[in-house]
Short mmCIF file of C-alpha atoms and ligand atoms in Angstrom, two decimals:
data_model
loop_
_atom_site.label_atom_id
_atom_site.label_comp_id
_atom_site.label_asym_id
_atom_site.label_seq_id
_atom_site.Cartn_x
_atom_site.Cartn_y
_atom_site.Cartn_z
CA MET A 1160 197.79 125.84 84.21
CA PRO A 1161 194.94 124.08 86.04
CA ASP A 1162 193.44 126.09 88.81
CA HIS A 1163 194.35 123.67 91.61
CA ASP A 1164 198.05 123.93 90.78
CA ARG A 1165 198.11 127.63 91.43
CA HIS A 1166 197.04 127.75 95.01
CA HIS A 1167 196.48 125.25 97.73
CA ASP A 1168 193.06 123.94 98.62
CA HIS A 1169 191.09 126.98 99.66
CA ASP A 1170 188.98 124.93 102.03
CA ALA A 1171 191.96 124.36 104.29
CA PRO A 1172 191.55 125.90 107.75
CA THR A 1173 193.08 129.33 108.23
CA HIS A 1174 195.78 130.08 110.74
CA ALA A 1175 195.50 133.78 111.27
CA HIS A 1176 195.82 133.75 115.05
CA HIS A 1177 199.24 134.98 115.99
CA HIS A 1178 200.35 136.94 118.97
CA GLY A 1179 196.94 138.20 119.77
CA SER A 1180 196.14 139.50 116.31
CA VAL A 1181 192.54 139.00 115.33
CA ALA A 1182 191.62 136.47 112.69
CA HIS A 1183 191.04 137.90 109.23
CA GLU A 1184 189.36 136.19 106.38
CA PRO A 1185 189.95 137.00 102.75
CA SER A 1186 186.79 138.23 101.05
CA ALA A 1187 184.47 135.65 99.55
CA ASN A 1188 185.63 136.28 95.99
CA TRP A 1189 189.38 136.25 96.67
CA LYS A 1190 189.89 133.24 94.44
CA HIS A 1191 188.15 134.90 91.53
CA ASP A 1192 190.19 138.10 92.02
CA TYR A 1193 193.33 136.02 92.22
CA ASP A 1194 192.61 134.15 88.99
CA GLU A 1195 191.85 137.40 87.21
CA ALA A 1196 195.08 139.05 88.42
CA TYR A 1197 197.03 135.94 87.49
CA ARG A 1198 195.71 135.92 83.95
CA ALA A 1199 196.06 139.68 83.45
CA ALA A 1200 199.79 139.71 84.22
CA GLU A 1201 201.46 139.86 80.81
CA PRO A 1202 204.89 141.36 80.14
CA ASN A 1203 205.28 144.52 78.10
CA PRO A 1204 206.37 144.08 74.47
CA GLY A 1205 210.02 142.99 74.43
CA ARG A 1206 209.99 142.06 78.11
CA GLN A 1207 209.63 138.61 79.61
CA VAL A 1208 208.16 136.39 82.28
CA VAL A 1209 210.81 135.81 84.95
CA PRO A 1210 210.25 132.50 86.72
CA ILE A 1211 211.37 132.36 90.36
CA GLU A 1212 211.36 129.33 92.64
CA LEU A 1213 211.19 130.10 96.33
CA GLU A 1214 211.06 127.61 99.14
CA THR A 1215 210.69 128.54 102.79
CA SER A 1216 212.26 126.10 105.21
CA GLU A 1217 214.16 125.65 108.42
CA CYS A 1218 217.92 125.38 107.82
CA ASP A 1219 221.30 125.78 109.47
CA TRP A 1220 222.83 129.21 109.00
CA GLU A 1221 225.93 130.91 110.41
CA PHE A 1222 224.82 134.42 111.37
CA VAL A 1223 228.01 134.41 113.42
CA PRO A 1224 230.83 132.66 111.54
CA GLY A 1225 231.57 129.29 113.17
CA LYS A 1226 228.29 129.18 115.13
CA THR A 1227 225.37 127.30 113.69
CA THR A 1228 221.86 128.67 114.22
CA ARG A 1229 218.56 127.08 113.24
CA ALA A 1230 217.24 129.74 110.90
CA TRP A 1231 214.16 130.04 108.70
CA ALA A 1232 215.05 131.10 105.21
CA PHE A 1233 214.08 131.37 101.57
CA ASN A 1234 216.07 128.79 99.56
CA ARG A 1235 218.22 128.07 102.63
CA CYS A 1236 219.91 131.48 102.47
CA VAL A 1237 219.67 134.63 104.62
CA PRO A 1238 218.76 136.86 102.93
CA GLY A 1239 216.83 134.87 100.32
CA PRO A 1240 217.88 135.10 96.68
CA THR A 1241 218.01 138.59 95.14
CA ILE A 1242 215.16 138.80 92.66
CA GLU A 1243 216.31 140.86 89.69
CA ALA A 1244 214.20 141.96 86.75
CA HIS A 1245 213.24 144.93 84.60
CA VAL A 1246 210.28 147.25 84.46
CA GLY A 1247 207.69 145.59 82.22
CA ASP A 1248 208.73 142.04 83.17
CA VAL A 1249 206.31 139.71 84.88
CA LEU A 1250 207.51 137.90 87.98
CA GLN A 1251 206.09 134.43 88.33
CA ILE A 1252 206.98 133.10 91.72
CA ARG A 1253 206.34 129.53 92.74
CA LEU A 1254 206.41 129.49 96.51
CA LYS A 1255 206.69 126.18 98.34
CA ASN A 1256 206.17 126.36 102.08
CA ARG A 1257 208.32 123.87 103.97
CA LEU A 1258 208.04 125.66 107.30
CA PRO A 1259 206.31 123.93 110.19
CA GLU A 1260 203.64 126.69 110.09
CA PRO A 1261 201.63 128.66 107.51
CA THR A 1262 203.10 131.59 105.63
CA ALA A 1263 202.33 134.03 102.81
CA VAL A 1264 204.68 136.50 101.14
CA HIS A 1265 204.31 140.26 100.74
CA TRP A 1266 206.25 142.06 97.99
CA HIS A 1267 207.10 145.20 99.89
CA GLY A 1268 206.91 148.35 97.75
CA LEU A 1269 205.67 146.77 94.53
CA ARG A 1270 202.57 148.18 92.86
CA LEU A 1271 200.77 144.94 92.16
CA PRO A 1272 197.12 143.86 92.12
CA ALA A 1273 195.58 143.50 95.59
CA ALA A 1274 195.15 139.76 95.06
CA MET A 1275 198.94 139.30 94.84
CA ASP A 1276 199.80 141.40 97.90
CA GLY A 1277 200.27 138.39 100.16
CA THR A 1278 198.20 139.58 103.10
CA GLU A 1279 195.58 137.69 105.06
CA MET A 1280 192.94 139.89 103.45
CA VAL A 1281 193.60 138.62 99.94
CA GLN A 1282 194.69 135.02 100.37
CA ARG A 1283 194.64 132.17 102.84
CA PRO A 1284 198.00 131.51 104.45
CA ILE A 1285 199.85 128.70 102.68
CA PRO A 1286 199.87 125.65 104.98
CA PRO A 1287 203.01 123.57 105.57
CA GLU A 1288 203.87 121.70 102.34
CA GLY A 1289 201.48 124.00 100.47
CA LEU A 1290 202.22 125.73 97.19
CA PHE A 1291 201.23 129.15 95.90
CA LEU A 1292 201.92 131.00 92.67
CA TYR A 1293 202.31 134.76 92.64
CA ARG A 1294 202.29 136.45 89.27
CA PHE A 1295 202.39 140.18 88.61
CA LYS A 1296 203.97 142.78 86.37
CA LEU A 1297 206.73 145.10 87.57
CA LEU A 1298 205.75 148.72 87.04
CA ASP A 1299 208.53 150.66 88.75
CA ALA A 1300 212.31 150.64 89.01
CA GLY A 1301 213.83 150.60 92.47
CA THR A 1302 214.98 148.55 95.43
CA PHE A 1303 212.25 146.55 97.11
CA TRP A 1304 212.05 143.43 99.25
CA TYR A 1305 209.95 140.43 100.09
CA HIS A 1306 209.02 138.97 103.44
CA PRO A 1307 206.27 136.85 105.01
CA HIS A 1308 203.09 138.57 106.15
CA VAL A 1309 202.19 135.88 108.69
CA ASN A 1310 203.61 135.60 112.21
CA GLU A 1311 206.16 138.25 111.21
CA THR A 1312 207.82 138.73 114.58
CA VAL A 1313 209.03 135.14 114.32
CA GLN A 1314 209.33 134.53 110.60
CA LEU A 1315 211.33 137.66 109.72
CA GLU A 1316 213.46 137.51 112.84
CA ARG A 1317 214.59 133.99 111.96
CA GLY A 1318 215.74 135.11 108.51
CA LEU A 1319 212.83 135.12 106.06
CA TYR A 1320 213.41 138.13 103.82
CA GLY A 1321 215.10 138.93 100.53
CA PRO A 1322 215.78 141.87 98.20
CA ILE A 1323 214.14 142.73 94.88
CA ILE A 1324 215.89 144.88 92.29
CA VAL A 1325 213.88 146.29 89.42
CA ARG A 1326 215.86 148.12 86.75
CA GLY A 1327 214.47 150.85 84.54
CA PRO A 1328 215.32 151.51 80.89
CA GLU A 1329 217.80 154.19 81.91
CA GLU A 1330 219.88 153.84 85.03
CA PRO A 1331 222.95 155.84 86.06
CA ARG A 1332 226.19 154.00 85.34
CA PHE A 1333 228.34 152.74 88.19
CA ASP A 1334 231.54 150.73 88.48
CA ALA A 1335 229.82 148.12 90.60
CA GLU A 1336 226.57 147.52 92.40
CA ARG A 1337 225.93 145.78 95.71
CA VAL A 1338 222.91 145.01 97.83
CA PHE A 1339 223.26 145.24 101.59
CA VAL A 1340 220.39 143.88 103.63
CA LEU A 1341 220.71 145.10 107.21
CA ASP A 1342 219.22 143.23 110.13
CA ASP A 1343 219.81 142.50 113.77
CA VAL A 1344 219.06 139.24 115.45
CA LYS A 1345 218.66 138.33 119.11
CA LEU A 1346 220.69 135.19 119.77
CA GLY A 1347 220.77 133.34 123.09
CA LYS A 1348 223.91 131.90 124.70
CA ASP A 1349 223.18 128.66 122.86
CA GLY A 1350 223.48 130.57 119.58
CA GLN A 1351 219.79 130.12 118.77
CA VAL A 1352 217.29 132.86 117.94
CA LYS A 1353 215.46 133.76 121.13
CA PRO A 1354 211.68 133.32 121.11
CA PRO A 1355 209.61 136.50 121.20
CA GLY A 1356 210.20 138.41 124.43
CA GLY A 1357 207.99 139.99 127.02
CA TRP A 1358 206.23 143.29 127.55
CA MET A 1359 209.26 145.55 127.08
CA GLU A 1360 210.28 143.95 123.79
CA GLN A 1361 206.73 144.10 122.50
CA HIS A 1362 206.54 147.73 123.54
CA SER A 1363 209.81 148.99 122.07
CA GLY A 1364 210.14 146.49 119.24
CA ARG A 1365 212.77 143.79 119.14
CA GLN A 1366 216.39 144.88 118.78
CA GLY A 1367 218.99 142.14 118.62
CA GLY A 1368 222.61 142.45 119.68
CA THR A 1369 223.98 140.71 116.58
CA ARG A 1370 224.02 143.08 113.63
CA LEU A 1371 223.95 141.51 110.20
CA VAL A 1372 224.82 142.56 106.69
CA ASN A 1373 223.47 140.03 104.19
CA GLY A 1374 222.94 137.47 106.93
CA ARG A 1375 226.45 137.65 108.46
CA GLU A 1376 227.68 139.41 111.54
CA GLU A 1377 229.92 142.40 110.79
CA PRO A 1378 231.48 141.17 107.52
CA GLU A 1379 234.52 142.67 105.78
CA ILE A 1380 233.94 144.19 102.38
CA THR A 1381 236.58 145.25 99.87
CA ILE A 1382 236.08 148.08 97.42
CA ALA A 1383 238.51 149.26 94.74
CA ALA A 1384 240.03 152.72 95.18
CA GLY A 1385 238.93 155.33 92.66
CA GLN A 1386 235.61 153.69 91.87
CA ILE A 1387 232.02 154.70 92.51
CA GLU A 1388 229.57 152.00 93.42
CA ARG A 1389 225.80 151.85 93.77
CA TRP A 1390 224.79 150.44 97.11
CA ARG A 1391 221.21 149.34 97.50
CA ILE A 1392 220.47 149.19 101.21
CA VAL A 1393 217.45 147.38 102.66
CA ASN A 1394 216.65 147.63 106.36
CA ALA A 1395 215.03 144.28 107.19
CA SER A 1396 215.20 144.80 110.98
CA SER A 1397 212.17 144.01 113.10
CA ALA A 1398 212.26 147.45 114.70
CA ARG A 1399 215.64 149.15 114.50
CA SER A 1400 216.11 152.42 112.66
CA VAL A 1401 219.56 152.69 111.17
CA ARG A 1402 221.18 156.08 110.63
CA LEU A 1403 223.84 154.76 108.30
CA SER A 1404 227.33 156.22 108.09
CA ILE A 1405 230.28 155.07 106.03
CA GLY A 1406 232.97 156.11 108.46
CA GLY A 1407 231.72 159.70 108.21
CA ALA A 1408 232.74 159.91 104.53
CA PRO A 1409 230.34 161.79 102.26
CA PHE A 1410 228.13 159.76 99.91
CA ARG A 1411 225.26 160.64 97.66
CA VAL A 1412 221.69 159.48 98.21
CA ILE A 1413 220.23 158.72 94.78
CA GLY A 1414 217.10 156.76 95.64
CA THR A 1415 214.63 155.95 98.39
CA GLY A 1416 211.81 153.41 98.79
CA GLY A 1417 210.07 154.38 95.55
CA GLY A 1418 213.13 154.52 93.29
CA LEU A 1419 215.41 157.33 92.14
CA ILE A 1420 214.99 160.83 93.52
CA GLU A 1421 215.30 163.89 91.30
CA ARG A 1422 218.91 164.75 92.07
CA PRO A 1423 221.72 163.17 94.07
CA VAL A 1424 221.91 164.60 97.59
CA THR A 1425 225.23 164.55 99.46
CA LYS A 1426 225.13 163.29 103.06
CA THR A 1427 227.48 161.87 105.67
CA ASP A 1428 224.72 159.81 107.29
CA TRP A 1429 221.22 158.80 106.25
CA LEU A 1430 218.29 157.49 108.27
CA ILE A 1431 216.83 154.20 107.02
CA VAL A 1432 213.94 153.15 109.23
CA ALA A 1433 212.73 149.57 109.52
CA ALA A 1434 211.51 148.29 106.12
CA ASN A 1435 212.89 151.25 104.18
CA ARG A 1436 215.49 151.28 101.44
CA ALA A 1437 218.12 153.73 100.24
CA ASP A 1438 220.21 153.76 97.09
CA LEU A 1439 223.59 155.38 97.58
CA ALA A 1440 226.43 156.39 95.28
CA VAL A 1441 229.52 155.51 97.29
CA GLY A 1442 233.14 156.50 96.70
CA PRO A 1443 235.68 157.20 95.39
CA PHE A 1444 238.02 156.19 98.21
CA GLU A 1445 241.79 155.96 98.46
CA GLU A 1446 243.76 152.75 98.68
CA GLY A 1447 244.40 151.67 102.25
CA GLN A 1448 241.41 153.45 103.77
CA VAL A 1449 239.40 151.43 106.30
CA LEU A 1450 235.86 152.62 106.94
CA ARG A 1451 233.22 151.54 109.42
CA LEU A 1452 229.83 150.92 107.90
CA GLN A 1453 227.94 151.77 111.06
CA SER A 1454 224.82 153.26 112.52
CA VAL A 1455 225.21 156.56 114.34
CA SER A 1456 222.82 157.73 117.00
CA LYS A 1457 222.23 161.22 115.66
CA GLU A 1458 222.87 163.35 112.61
CA GLY A 1459 226.58 164.04 112.43
CA GLY A 1460 227.21 161.37 115.09
CA LYS A 1461 230.72 160.01 115.22
CA ARG A 1462 230.64 156.50 116.50
CA GLY A 1463 228.02 153.82 116.66
CA ASP A 1464 227.20 150.17 116.14
CA LEU A 1465 229.35 148.41 113.56
CA TYR A 1466 227.62 146.71 110.63
CA ALA A 1467 230.62 145.98 108.38
CA THR A 1468 234.23 146.97 107.81
CA ILE A 1469 235.04 148.42 104.40
CA ARG A 1470 238.64 148.02 103.16
CA VAL A 1471 239.79 149.98 100.15
CA GLY A 1472 242.00 147.94 97.82
CA PRO A 1473 244.16 148.92 94.81
CA ALA A 1474 242.75 151.53 92.45
CA ARG A 1475 240.84 150.63 89.33
CA PRO A 1476 239.69 152.96 86.58
CA SER A 1477 236.22 154.41 86.91
CA ARG A 1478 233.59 154.57 84.20
CA ALA A 1479 230.82 155.71 86.54
CA ALA A 1480 228.61 158.55 85.28
CA LEU A 1481 226.18 160.05 87.72
CA PRO A 1482 223.95 162.65 86.01
CA ASP A 1483 222.81 165.81 87.81
CA VAL A 1484 219.19 164.98 87.11
CA LEU A 1485 218.18 161.40 87.84
CA ARG A 1486 214.45 161.64 87.30
CA ARG A 1487 211.55 164.05 87.10
CA ILE A 1488 208.89 163.76 89.79
CA GLU A 1489 205.67 165.75 89.41
CA PRO A 1490 204.32 166.92 92.77
CA LEU A 1491 200.90 165.37 93.46
CA ALA A 1492 199.79 168.13 95.78
CA ALA A 1493 200.71 171.66 96.76
CA GLY A 1494 201.70 172.57 100.31
CA ALA A 1495 198.28 174.16 100.84
CA ALA A 1496 196.46 170.91 100.03
CA VAL A 1497 193.52 170.12 102.29
CA PRO A 1498 193.75 166.73 103.99
CA THR A 1499 191.10 164.18 103.04
CA ARG A 1500 191.75 161.96 106.07
CA GLU A 1501 193.42 161.86 109.45
CA VAL A 1502 195.15 158.74 110.65
CA HIS A 1503 196.17 158.60 114.31
CA PHE A 1504 198.78 156.20 115.59
CA GLY A 1505 198.18 155.81 119.30
CA TRP A 1506 199.15 153.86 122.37
CA LYS A 1507 197.41 153.17 125.64
CA PRO A 1508 198.81 151.37 128.67
CA GLY A 1509 197.91 147.71 128.95
CA MET A 1510 199.28 144.50 130.39
CA LYS A 1511 199.50 142.56 127.14
CA HIS A 1512 201.45 143.12 123.90
CA GLY A 1513 203.46 145.98 125.33
CA GLY A 1514 200.31 148.02 125.73
CA HIS A 1515 197.57 148.79 123.21
CA PHE A 1516 198.88 149.85 119.81
CA LEU A 1517 196.08 151.56 117.95
CA VAL A 1518 195.09 153.27 114.73
CA ASN A 1519 192.28 155.76 115.24
CA GLU A 1520 191.66 154.41 118.75
CA GLU A 1521 191.24 150.85 117.53
CA ALA A 1522 193.55 147.84 117.23
CA HIS A 1523 193.39 146.31 113.73
CA HIS A 1524 191.37 149.29 112.56
CA ARG A 1525 188.93 149.18 109.67
CA ASP A 1526 189.37 152.46 107.79
CA LYS A 1527 186.99 154.08 105.30
CA PRO A 1528 187.14 153.02 101.64
CA VAL A 1529 189.12 155.00 99.07
CA CYS A 1530 187.96 155.63 95.49
CA VAL A 1531 190.10 154.91 92.45
CA GLY A 1532 191.31 158.16 90.92
CA GLU A 1533 190.58 160.36 93.95
CA LEU A 1534 193.68 162.09 95.22
CA GLN A 1535 194.37 161.14 98.83
CA ILE A 1536 195.88 163.64 101.22
CA TRP A 1537 196.39 162.05 104.59
CA ASP A 1538 197.61 163.54 107.81
CA VAL A 1539 199.32 160.69 109.61
CA ILE A 1540 199.64 161.73 113.21
CA ASN A 1541 201.75 160.09 115.87
CA ASP A 1542 200.10 160.58 119.26
CA THR A 1543 202.82 158.58 121.03
CA LEU A 1544 206.32 159.28 122.29
CA MET A 1545 207.91 156.65 120.04
CA ASP A 1546 208.88 156.56 116.37
CA HIS A 1547 206.57 154.62 114.07
CA PRO A 1548 207.60 153.81 110.49
CA PHE A 1549 204.31 154.11 108.54
CA HIS A 1550 204.00 151.70 105.61
CA LEU A 1551 201.32 151.84 102.92
CA HIS A 1552 200.88 148.66 100.89
CA GLY A 1553 200.82 148.72 97.10
CA PHE A 1554 201.00 152.49 96.47
CA PHE A 1555 203.71 155.11 96.60
CA PHE A 1556 203.08 158.39 98.32
CA GLN A 1557 204.81 161.75 98.36
CA VAL A 1558 205.49 163.49 101.63
CA VAL A 1559 203.97 166.97 101.45
CA ASP A 1560 205.28 168.02 104.84
CA ILE A 1561 206.77 166.70 108.06
CA ASN A 1562 205.74 168.62 111.17
CA GLY A 1563 204.84 171.52 108.89
CA ASP A 1564 208.19 171.59 107.07
CA THR A 1565 208.59 170.78 103.40
CA PRO A 1566 210.87 167.75 102.99
CA GLU A 1567 214.35 168.37 101.65
CA PHE A 1568 213.55 166.76 98.30
CA LEU A 1569 210.61 165.22 96.47
CA SER A 1570 210.47 161.43 96.44
CA TRP A 1571 208.16 158.46 96.14
CA GLU A 1572 207.88 156.41 99.31
CA ASP A 1573 206.05 153.45 100.75
CA THR A 1574 207.54 153.70 104.25
CA MET A 1575 208.12 156.90 106.20
CA ASN A 1576 208.91 157.55 109.82
CA ILE A 1577 206.41 159.56 111.85
CA PRO A 1578 208.43 161.22 114.59
CA PRO A 1579 207.21 161.09 118.22
CA LYS A 1580 204.23 163.45 118.64
CA GLY A 1581 204.82 164.37 115.02
CA ARG A 1582 202.76 164.51 111.87
CA ILE A 1583 203.41 163.81 108.22
CA ARG A 1584 201.11 164.88 105.42
CA ILE A 1585 201.22 162.49 102.49
CA ALA A 1586 199.67 162.55 99.04
CA TRP A 1587 198.93 159.48 96.97
CA MET A 1588 196.81 158.54 93.99
CA PRO A 1589 194.87 155.28 94.04
CA ASP A 1590 195.30 153.99 90.50
CA ASP A 1591 192.94 151.33 89.22
CA ARG A 1592 193.84 148.45 91.52
CA PRO A 1593 190.73 147.94 93.62
CA GLY A 1594 190.63 145.49 96.52
CA GLU A 1595 191.69 145.10 100.11
CA TRP A 1596 194.77 147.07 101.12
CA MET A 1597 196.39 148.05 104.38
CA TYR A 1598 198.77 150.36 106.13
CA HIS A 1599 200.63 149.76 109.36
CA CYS A 1600 203.58 150.53 111.55
CA HIS A 1601 206.50 148.43 110.31
CA ILE A 1602 207.85 147.78 113.79
CA LEU A 1603 206.76 144.17 113.66
CA GLU A 1604 205.71 144.00 117.30
CA HIS A 1605 203.53 147.09 116.90
CA HIS A 1606 201.97 145.74 113.73
CA ALA A 1607 201.20 142.42 115.46
CA ALA A 1608 199.68 144.24 118.44
CA GLY A 1609 197.24 146.06 116.18
CA MET A 1610 198.88 149.26 114.94
CA MET A 1611 197.46 148.70 111.48
CA ALA A 1612 194.40 149.34 109.37
CA HIS A 1613 192.61 147.61 106.53
CA PHE A 1614 190.74 149.57 103.91
CA GLU A 1615 189.18 148.90 100.57
CA ILE A 1616 189.87 150.65 97.30
CA VAL A 1617 186.70 150.76 95.25
CA ARG A 1618 185.91 151.81 91.70
CU1 C2O B 2025 206.79 145.12 104.66
CU2 C2O B 2025 202.72 144.88 105.58
O1 C2O B 2025 204.76 144.98 105.15
CU1 CU B 2026 205.27 151.46 115.74
#
């Protein structure tokens, strides 16, 4: 493919100024890195290249049945199409931007080369009518998602996001599988998405009054009695944490952001912070049951905001088989590990952007480089009184401890809540994918205001 077909003219002006964020330029050799990553992406033996066509555009969408809203969407759907593939496949995504403003897409949770990460550090935003090709190999099974990494408080809120499912060679067997993308949208009386709000919204993060499951307000879902389903949940909200409950009925958590956990864990509610995912084994239920898929305010909470109504229909036979051991995860670090870095998430009063949202005392922080192959043990410290979902691009980490306590189970994560005035210790290994990476709070308003850091991974 000729070079100019792969990405738009790189001499086009950049549009990195959004909501007070500072302008970032990709490094001088981004095009070279991009071409190299593009060429290097070859499927594993027996696997394939999966071609995906995505188009961002404005379109009419009924978040609320019967009410038309001007949304922004991938392929005119909220959420965008579910991208499904296997470990070892190569995704080749042709992205056409038909929005009235620039965009670029981040593949949240995927371990891909830096050049394909979709941030302003590794590519120029794609101008209106521009085209960009992303191409990378899928290394891990799990539930991931894609969303723009430009003007996020507007682009995601209006509906630009979609799920990614990557299947491994061995997956537990279920009677059915569903993807539920949760969101909330702030609609005005005219039924249109409200423009970004003032100080308070920027401070607390935007929470809309219309709760969505797969782009619809409070849908009804039918499940067969006697069956066990795999539900892949993605929280695509701008800011809202969802402690999910299925009418208080027990379910089993089988996976988190970085794929399956070691063993199923039985819960009656489960916290999914903004940008995080959870895989649940749900059921069996009895015919005639009606359950509220809802968020509850605290562990063991009874009633909360409705997301969907689940109706249990006539029984069907089950062939689900959920093993006791789902996966083996080797711990990267012992509890006594010595931290290699401290990262402080902070806030200071200020008139603009809901105050100053900082990493290590600085908005849009530049953090020290990290070396390939050197184990990273980071203490991520929340100096504020709010929750901040910490997201690391491109690499999975393990949580060593939260506020000094060992987590309930070992898992791979890319997004983890840091409780108010709390601290998480994480361990991660930079494998050989040098380049510009970042971490940030995934409350979109906080990220835009500067609660983020860039850093380089070097060989
Ligand atoms: Cu899901 Cu930098 O983001
Ligand atoms: Cu935050």
